[in-house]
mmCIF file of C-alpha atoms in Angstrom:
data_model
loop_
_atom_site.group_PDB
_atom_site.id
_atom_site.type_symbol
_atom_site.label_atom_id
_atom_site.label_comp_id
_atom_site.label_asym_id
_atom_site.label_seq_id
_atom_site.Cartn_x
_atom_site.Cartn_y
_atom_site.Cartn_z
ATOM 1 C CA PHE A 1 23.931 -1.981 105.363
ATOM 2 C CA GLU A 2 27.371 -2.363 106.429
ATOM 3 C CA ALA A 3 28.197 -4.836 103.673
ATOM 4 C CA LEU A 4 26.661 -6.773 101.033
ATOM 5 C CA PHE A 5 27.694 -10.089 99.526
ATOM 6 C CA PHE A 6 26.506 -11.584 96.506
ATOM 7 C CA GLY A 7 26.549 -15.332 96.270
ATOM 8 C CA ARG A 8 25.985 -15.325 92.566
ATOM 9 C CA ILE A 9 26.431 -12.790 89.777
ATOM 10 C CA THR A 10 26.402 -13.571 86.426
ATOM 11 C CA TYR A 11 29.158 -15.793 85.050
ATOM 12 C CA THR A 12 30.586 -13.158 82.790
ATOM 13 C CA GLU A 13 30.602 -10.539 85.387
ATOM 14 C CA ASN A 14 32.406 -12.858 87.818
ATOM 15 C CA LEU A 15 34.952 -13.901 85.175
ATOM 16 C CA ALA A 16 35.756 -10.292 84.471
ATOM 17 C CA ARG A 17 35.957 -9.151 88.148
ATOM 18 C CA LYS A 18 38.283 -12.058 88.906
ATOM 19 C CA ALA A 19 40.549 -11.046 85.890
ATOM 20 C CA ASN A 20 40.801 -7.374 87.259
ATOM 21 C CA ARG A 21 40.440 -8.321 91.004
ATOM 22 C CA SER A 22 37.413 -6.377 91.696
ATOM 23 C CA LEU A 23 35.403 -8.901 93.242
ATOM 24 C CA GLU A 24 34.889 -6.622 96.078
ATOM 25 C CA PHE A 25 33.734 -2.981 95.469
ATOM 26 C CA ILE A 26 31.996 0.010 96.879
ATOM 27 C CA TRP A 27 28.372 -0.060 95.866
ATOM 28 C CA ASP A 28 27.114 3.712 95.615
ATOM 29 C CA SER A 29 23.648 2.289 95.941
ATOM 30 C CA SER A 30 21.633 5.814 95.832
ATOM 31 C CA GLU A 31 22.729 8.916 93.747
ATOM 32 C CA SER A 32 20.328 11.137 96.202
ATOM 33 C CA LEU A 33 21.593 9.873 99.518
ATOM 34 C CA GLY A 34 25.245 10.490 98.420
ATOM 35 C CA PRO A 35 28.205 8.574 100.349
ATOM 36 C CA THR A 36 25.946 7.611 103.273
ATOM 37 C CA SER A 37 24.208 5.056 101.084
ATOM 38 C CA ASP A 38 27.753 3.559 99.919
ATOM 39 C CA ILE A 39 27.972 -0.385 100.621
ATOM 40 C CA PHE A 40 30.863 -2.474 100.948
ATOM 41 C CA SER A 41 29.942 -5.090 98.436
ATOM 42 C CA GLY A 42 31.334 -8.456 97.183
ATOM 43 C CA ALA A 43 30.940 -11.531 95.017
ATOM 44 C CA PHE A 44 32.169 -15.010 95.688
ATOM 45 C CA ALA A 45 34.911 -16.144 93.311
ATOM 46 C CA SER A 46 33.384 -19.561 93.123
ATOM 47 C CA GLY A 47 30.146 -17.860 91.631
ATOM 48 C CA ASN A 48 28.115 -19.168 94.277
ATOM 49 C CA TYR A 49 28.167 -19.361 98.160
ATOM 50 C CA GLY A 50 29.718 -22.782 98.795
ATOM 51 C CA PRO A 51 33.067 -24.015 100.061
ATOM 52 C CA PRO A 52 36.135 -24.131 97.618
ATOM 53 C CA GLY A 53 36.540 -27.306 95.776
ATOM 54 C CA GLY A 54 37.824 -30.067 97.625
ATOM 55 C CA PHE A 55 36.315 -29.022 101.086
ATOM 56 C CA CYS A 56 32.867 -30.057 101.313
ATOM 57 C CA PHE A 57 32.569 -32.146 104.715
ATOM 58 C CA ASP A 58 28.972 -32.921 104.973
ATOM 59 C CA MET A 59 27.230 -36.570 104.721
ATOM 60 C CA GLU A 60 26.589 -37.376 101.075
ATOM 61 C CA HIS A 61 28.363 -36.066 97.791
ATOM 62 C CA CYS A 62 31.191 -34.311 99.324
ATOM 63 C CA ASP A 63 34.724 -34.791 99.619
ATOM 64 C CA ASP A 64 37.320 -36.706 101.701
ATOM 65 C CA VAL A 65 37.408 -36.162 105.268
ATOM 66 C CA ILE A 66 40.853 -35.128 106.744
ATOM 67 C CA TYR A 67 42.622 -38.377 108.139
ATOM 68 C CA ASP A 68 45.071 -36.965 110.520
ATOM 69 C CA ASP A 69 46.355 -40.436 111.792
ATOM 70 C CA PRO A 70 49.698 -41.255 110.297
ATOM 71 C CA ARG A 71 49.215 -44.899 111.132
ATOM 72 C CA LEU A 72 46.160 -44.935 108.801
ATOM 73 C CA GLU A 73 46.650 -45.983 104.665
ATOM 74 C CA ASN A 74 44.430 -43.046 103.920
ATOM 75 C CA TYR A 75 46.247 -40.151 105.895
ATOM 76 C CA ASN A 76 46.032 -37.081 103.984
ATOM 77 C CA VAL A 77 46.993 -34.184 106.090
ATOM 78 C CA PRO A 78 49.883 -33.101 103.792
ATOM 79 C CA GLN A 79 47.741 -33.301 100.613
ATOM 80 C CA THR A 80 44.738 -31.604 102.194
ATOM 81 C CA MET A 81 47.043 -28.884 103.384
ATOM 82 C CA ASP A 82 48.577 -28.259 99.574
ATOM 83 C CA LEU A 83 45.241 -28.205 98.404
ATOM 84 C CA PHE A 84 43.856 -25.770 100.826
ATOM 85 C CA TYR A 85 46.983 -23.458 100.345
ATOM 86 C CA GLU A 86 46.397 -23.744 96.682
ATOM 87 C CA ARG A 87 42.843 -22.655 96.880
ATOM 88 C CA CYS A 88 43.558 -19.731 99.217
ATOM 89 C CA MET A 89 46.302 -18.524 96.782
ATOM 90 C CA GLU A 90 43.831 -18.830 93.810
ATOM 91 C CA LEU A 91 41.231 -16.914 95.763
ATOM 92 C CA ALA A 92 43.739 -14.254 96.965
ATOM 93 C CA GLY A 93 44.691 -13.850 93.433
ATOM 94 C CA TYR A 94 41.003 -12.535 92.547
ATOM 95 C CA GLN A 95 40.762 -9.719 95.396
ATOM 96 C CA ARG A 96 42.524 -6.949 96.836
ATOM 97 C CA GLY A 97 44.137 -6.960 100.298
ATOM 98 C CA ASN A 98 45.303 -9.808 102.407
ATOM 99 C CA ASP A 99 42.074 -11.079 103.550
ATOM 100 C CA ILE A 100 39.868 -13.640 101.919
ATOM 101 C CA ILE A 101 36.471 -15.143 102.992
ATOM 102 C CA LEU A 102 36.016 -18.947 102.586
ATOM 103 C CA ASN A 103 32.258 -20.147 102.679
ATOM 104 C CA MET A 104 31.844 -23.327 104.317
ATOM 105 C CA GLY A 105 28.664 -25.020 103.845
ATOM 106 C CA SER A 106 26.144 -24.703 101.247
ATOM 107 C CA ASP A 107 22.136 -24.868 101.100
ATOM 108 C CA PHE A 108 22.171 -28.679 100.134
ATOM 109 C CA HIS A 109 25.442 -29.831 101.859
ATOM 110 C CA TYR A 110 25.177 -28.492 105.485
ATOM 111 C CA ALA A 111 22.922 -31.153 107.068
ATOM 112 C CA ASN A 112 25.673 -32.456 109.318
ATOM 113 C CA ALA A 113 27.149 -29.706 111.417
ATOM 114 C CA ASN A 114 29.186 -32.220 113.611
ATOM 115 C CA SER A 115 30.885 -33.537 110.581
ATOM 116 C CA TRP A 116 31.526 -29.967 109.422
ATOM 117 C CA TYR A 117 32.883 -28.533 112.443
ATOM 118 C CA LYS A 118 34.986 -31.672 113.311
ATOM 119 C CA GLN A 119 36.536 -31.232 110.072
ATOM 120 C CA LEU A 120 37.152 -27.406 110.023
ATOM 121 C CA ASP A 121 38.677 -27.758 113.497
ATOM 122 C CA LYS A 122 41.354 -30.095 111.859
ATOM 123 C CA LEU A 123 41.916 -27.914 108.936
ATOM 124 C CA ILE A 124 42.146 -24.725 110.923
ATOM 125 C CA HIS A 125 44.844 -26.744 113.092
ATOM 126 C CA TYR A 126 46.782 -28.034 110.433
ATOM 127 C CA VAL A 127 46.749 -24.887 108.394
ATOM 128 C CA ASN A 128 47.986 -22.664 110.982
ATOM 129 C CA MET A 129 50.783 -25.042 111.868
ATOM 130 C CA ASN A 130 52.490 -24.333 108.712
ATOM 131 C CA GLY A 131 52.122 -20.482 109.200
ATOM 132 C CA THR A 132 51.587 -19.504 105.446
ATOM 133 C CA VAL A 133 47.790 -18.737 106.013
ATOM 134 C CA ASN A 134 46.133 -17.670 109.139
ATOM 135 C CA ALA A 135 42.757 -19.537 109.184
ATOM 136 C CA PHE A 136 40.031 -19.037 111.811
ATOM 137 C CA TYR A 137 36.341 -18.871 112.189
ATOM 138 C CA SER A 138 34.952 -15.555 111.674
ATOM 139 C CA THR A 139 31.859 -13.637 110.443
ATOM 140 C CA PRO A 140 30.967 -11.244 107.594
ATOM 141 C CA SER A 141 30.993 -8.208 109.820
ATOM 142 C CA VAL A 142 34.765 -8.978 110.962
ATOM 143 C CA TYR A 143 35.823 -9.783 107.553
ATOM 144 C CA THR A 144 34.197 -6.548 106.452
ATOM 145 C CA ASP A 145 36.054 -4.488 109.080
ATOM 146 C CA GLU A 146 39.500 -5.884 108.021
ATOM 147 C CA LYS A 147 38.839 -5.265 104.182
ATOM 148 C CA LYS A 148 37.806 -1.528 105.233
ATOM 149 C CA LYS A 149 41.322 -1.146 107.025
ATOM 150 C CA TRP A 150 43.010 -2.065 103.899
ATOM 151 C CA LYS A 151 44.887 0.919 102.559
ATOM 152 C CA GLY A 152 44.341 0.560 98.843
ATOM 153 C CA SER A 153 41.168 1.341 96.923
ATOM 154 C CA TYR A 154 38.194 -0.288 95.404
ATOM 155 C CA GLU A 155 36.157 0.156 92.641
ATOM 156 C CA VAL A 156 33.078 2.318 92.967
ATOM 157 C CA ARG A 157 30.134 0.791 91.174
ATOM 158 C CA LYS A 158 26.872 2.668 90.630
ATOM 159 C CA ASP A 159 24.568 0.171 88.664
ATOM 160 C CA ASP A 160 22.785 -2.904 89.323
ATOM 161 C CA ILE A 161 24.262 -6.725 89.531
ATOM 162 C CA PHE A 162 21.500 -8.054 87.549
ATOM 163 C CA PRO A 163 20.716 -9.978 85.102
ATOM 164 C CA LEU A 164 22.021 -13.504 86.392
ATOM 165 C CA ALA A 165 23.206 -16.286 84.140
ATOM 166 C CA ASP A 166 25.175 -19.257 85.261
ATOM 167 C CA ASN A 167 26.406 -20.291 81.875
ATOM 168 C CA PRO A 168 26.132 -19.469 78.428
ATOM 169 C CA HIS A 169 22.693 -19.545 76.873
ATOM 170 C CA HIS A 170 20.959 -19.300 80.537
#
């Protein structure tokens, strides 16, 4: 493996890793294989693999779309961009380096690709107009390559990730 990302880890570990900015780490996965088995690993800040709050663009039970015609009463580009910057800064506060990954879509909220991509195209366009955040379509391998270029250090972890609990008493 080049990298391994956990969609979910136990909630107490997620909270602790967010607090000390160690959601991403090097997993020393085999004592006998040594450094050849080291895997860049990470867990998602949200505790799952869905989009940040306010940015679900599927058909049902999701958030508002981006209304970018200023003539419309529900024009919401400024508010949506403010919320997006807020979410990005929140995520950046949990990780090391300058790059963050945003998962867009989810297992129960990704039935309408046209809706998603139409909204993501708008989101990327308006976000990049400001210049505060550079948003673009990417892949886990591109993200991993950028994180590995970072000059800081990551925690090295030797143990396992389990058990999994989403909340107290689970």
